[in-house]
């Protein structure tokens, strides 16, 4: 009888533990992007409660309270360069890879900046003779 009672106590404790972890608080992580506003492949680790991992902006993932999450943005998207991550609309990090704990619903946005490189065209001409003159240009052009 004591063995049965002890076994029932162990089973009850296991059920309470399993139930409490099954109903642990969960939060939604929204992953977005800016410039472009969609279509950016983001690496996500670990997979969420539904087994979902990497995604293409904009997407959501569900995690248990205090889960440590790592997001990685690509260096470029649609010709634009990664600039920073924003958390809930505020600047968060300029690193492409970030790790944070989720303790409430959050939106993380990968922000990309348009390249500001200016290009110029160099035209070279000669006179007397008007053609056939060998010219050396350094450095080479970007094409």
GROMACS .gro file of C-alpha atoms in nm:
model
  143
    1UNK     CA    1   0.000   0.000   0.000
    2UNK     CA    2   0.286   0.239   0.084
    3UNK     CA    3   0.448   0.163  -0.251
    4UNK     CA    4   0.124   0.238  -0.436
    5UNK     CA    5   0.078   0.562  -0.242
    6UNK     CA    6   0.439   0.664  -0.313
    7UNK     CA    7   0.392   0.582  -0.682
    8UNK     CA    8   0.073   0.792  -0.695
    9UNK     CA    9   0.255   1.085  -0.532
   10UNK     CA   10   0.537   1.065  -0.788
   11UNK     CA   11   0.285   1.047  -1.074
   12UNK     CA   12   0.091   1.344  -0.938
   13UNK     CA   13   0.408   1.552  -0.906
   14UNK     CA   14   0.505   1.462  -1.263
   15UNK     CA   15   0.162   1.565  -1.389
   16UNK     CA   16   0.179   1.900  -1.207
   17UNK     CA   17   0.524   1.967  -1.352
   18UNK     CA   18   0.414   1.871  -1.704
   19UNK     CA   19   0.098   2.080  -1.680
   20UNK     CA   20   0.283   2.387  -1.552
   21UNK     CA   21   0.537   2.374  -1.834
   22UNK     CA   22   0.269   2.306  -2.094
   23UNK     CA   23   0.084   2.619  -1.984
   24UNK     CA   24   0.392   2.839  -1.936
   25UNK     CA   25   0.350   3.199  -2.047
   26UNK     CA   26   0.422   3.245  -2.416
   27UNK     CA   27   0.497   3.559  -2.614
   28UNK     CA   28   0.488   3.654  -2.980
   29UNK     CA   29   0.798   3.775  -3.160
   30UNK     CA   30   0.724   3.967  -3.479
   31UNK     CA   31   1.020   3.994  -3.717
   32UNK     CA   32   0.995   4.274  -3.973
   33UNK     CA   33   1.221   4.467  -4.210
   34UNK     CA   34   1.251   4.815  -4.352
   35UNK     CA   35   1.385   4.912  -4.697
   36UNK     CA   36   1.264   4.656  -4.814
   37UNK     CA   37   0.950   4.619  -4.603
   38UNK     CA   38   0.917   4.247  -4.682
   39UNK     CA   39   1.092   3.950  -4.835
   40UNK     CA   40   1.411   3.953  -4.624
   41UNK     CA   41   1.533   3.608  -4.511
   42UNK     CA   42   1.611   3.613  -4.137
   43UNK     CA   43   1.786   3.328  -3.953
   44UNK     CA   44   1.612   3.242  -3.623
   45UNK     CA   45   1.737   3.018  -3.344
   46UNK     CA   46   1.598   2.823  -3.165
   47UNK     CA   47   1.278   2.708  -3.334
   48UNK     CA   48   0.965   2.837  -3.161
   49UNK     CA   49   0.695   2.644  -2.967
   50UNK     CA   50   0.536   2.540  -3.297
   51UNK     CA   51   0.866   2.414  -3.442
   52UNK     CA   52   0.907   2.715  -3.675
   53UNK     CA   53   1.254   2.862  -3.728
   54UNK     CA   54   1.392   3.082  -4.006
   55UNK     CA   55   1.150   3.307  -4.191
   56UNK     CA   56   1.104   3.580  -4.450
   57UNK     CA   57   0.984   3.917  -4.327
   58UNK     CA   58   0.728   3.986  -4.199
   59UNK     CA   59   0.663   3.678  -3.981
   60UNK     CA   60   0.585   3.581  -3.621
   61UNK     CA   61   0.715   3.317  -3.382
   62UNK     CA   62   0.583   3.209  -3.038
   63UNK     CA   63   0.823   3.146  -2.748
   64UNK     CA   64   0.801   3.058  -2.381
   65UNK     CA   65   0.884   3.327  -2.126
   66UNK     CA   66   1.255   3.419  -2.102
   67UNK     CA   67   1.361   3.217  -2.407
   68UNK     CA   68   1.697   3.333  -2.541
   69UNK     CA   69   1.657   3.401  -2.915
   70UNK     CA   70   1.919   3.476  -3.182
   71UNK     CA   71   1.828   3.661  -3.503
   72UNK     CA   72   2.063   3.713  -3.797
   73UNK     CA   73   1.994   3.950  -4.085
   74UNK     CA   74   2.174   3.931  -4.421
   75UNK     CA   75   2.440   4.192  -4.508
   76UNK     CA   76   2.230   4.320  -4.797
   77UNK     CA   77   1.870   4.304  -4.913
   78UNK     CA   78   1.757   4.425  -5.256
   79UNK     CA   79   2.086   4.615  -5.297
   80UNK     CA   80   2.047   4.792  -4.961
   81UNK     CA   81   2.299   4.747  -4.679
   82UNK     CA   82   2.210   4.625  -4.329
   83UNK     CA   83   2.214   4.921  -4.092
   84UNK     CA   84   2.061   4.818  -3.757
   85UNK     CA   85   1.802   4.628  -3.560
   86UNK     CA   86   1.516   4.813  -3.394
   87UNK     CA   87   1.323   4.674  -3.098
   88UNK     CA   88   0.964   4.797  -3.073
   89UNK     CA   89   1.055   5.100  -3.285
   90UNK     CA   90   1.370   5.204  -3.097
   91UNK     CA   91   1.729   5.148  -3.213
   92UNK     CA   92   1.865   4.829  -3.058
   93UNK     CA   93   2.190   4.714  -3.225
   94UNK     CA   94   2.406   4.768  -3.533
   95UNK     CA   95   2.520   4.402  -3.529
   96UNK     CA   96   2.367   4.174  -3.793
   97UNK     CA   97   2.335   3.900  -3.529
   98UNK     CA   98   2.156   3.975  -3.202
   99UNK     CA   99   2.063   3.762  -2.901
  100UNK     CA  100   1.796   3.863  -2.651
  101UNK     CA  101   1.547   3.712  -2.405
  102UNK     CA  102   1.179   3.735  -2.481
  103UNK     CA  103   0.974   3.834  -2.175
  104UNK     CA  104   0.685   4.007  -2.353
  105UNK     CA  105   0.548   4.049  -2.705
  106UNK     CA  106   0.810   4.225  -2.918
  107UNK     CA  107   0.874   4.344  -3.272
  108UNK     CA  108   1.231   4.325  -3.402
  109UNK     CA  109   1.291   4.509  -3.729
  110UNK     CA  110   1.597   4.473  -3.953
  111UNK     CA  111   1.661   4.815  -4.108
  112UNK     CA  112   1.849   4.845  -4.437
  113UNK     CA  113   1.998   5.168  -4.577
  114UNK     CA  114   2.008   5.270  -4.940
  115UNK     CA  115   2.361   5.291  -5.072
  116UNK     CA  116   2.477   5.652  -5.100
  117UNK     CA  117   2.772   5.585  -5.328
  118UNK     CA  118   2.791   5.843  -5.604
  119UNK     CA  119   2.918   5.739  -5.945
  120UNK     CA  120   3.080   5.967  -6.198
  121UNK     CA  121   3.165   5.915  -6.561
  122UNK     CA  122   3.512   6.006  -6.683
  123UNK     CA  123   3.528   6.085  -7.054
  124UNK     CA  124   3.870   6.092  -7.214
  125UNK     CA  125   3.931   6.254  -7.552
  126UNK     CA  126   4.230   6.364  -7.751
  127UNK     CA  127   4.295   6.616  -8.023
  128UNK     CA  128   4.564   6.621  -8.287
  129UNK     CA  129   4.535   6.322  -8.330
  130UNK     CA  130   4.164   6.283  -8.247
  131UNK     CA  131   4.191   5.910  -8.186
  132UNK     CA  132   4.433   5.623  -8.139
  133UNK     CA  133   4.620   5.770  -7.841
  134UNK     CA  134   4.705   5.515  -7.568
  135UNK     CA  135   4.581   5.631  -7.227
  136UNK     CA  136   4.646   5.463  -6.892
  137UNK     CA  137   4.378   5.502  -6.624
  138UNK     CA  138   4.436   5.411  -6.260
  139UNK     CA  139   4.254   5.284  -6.064
  140UNK     CA  140   4.032   5.076  -6.288
  141UNK     CA  141   3.664   5.173  -6.309
  142UNK     CA  142   3.405   4.978  -6.111
  143UNK     CA  143   3.293   4.782  -6.417
   0.00000   0.00000   0.00000
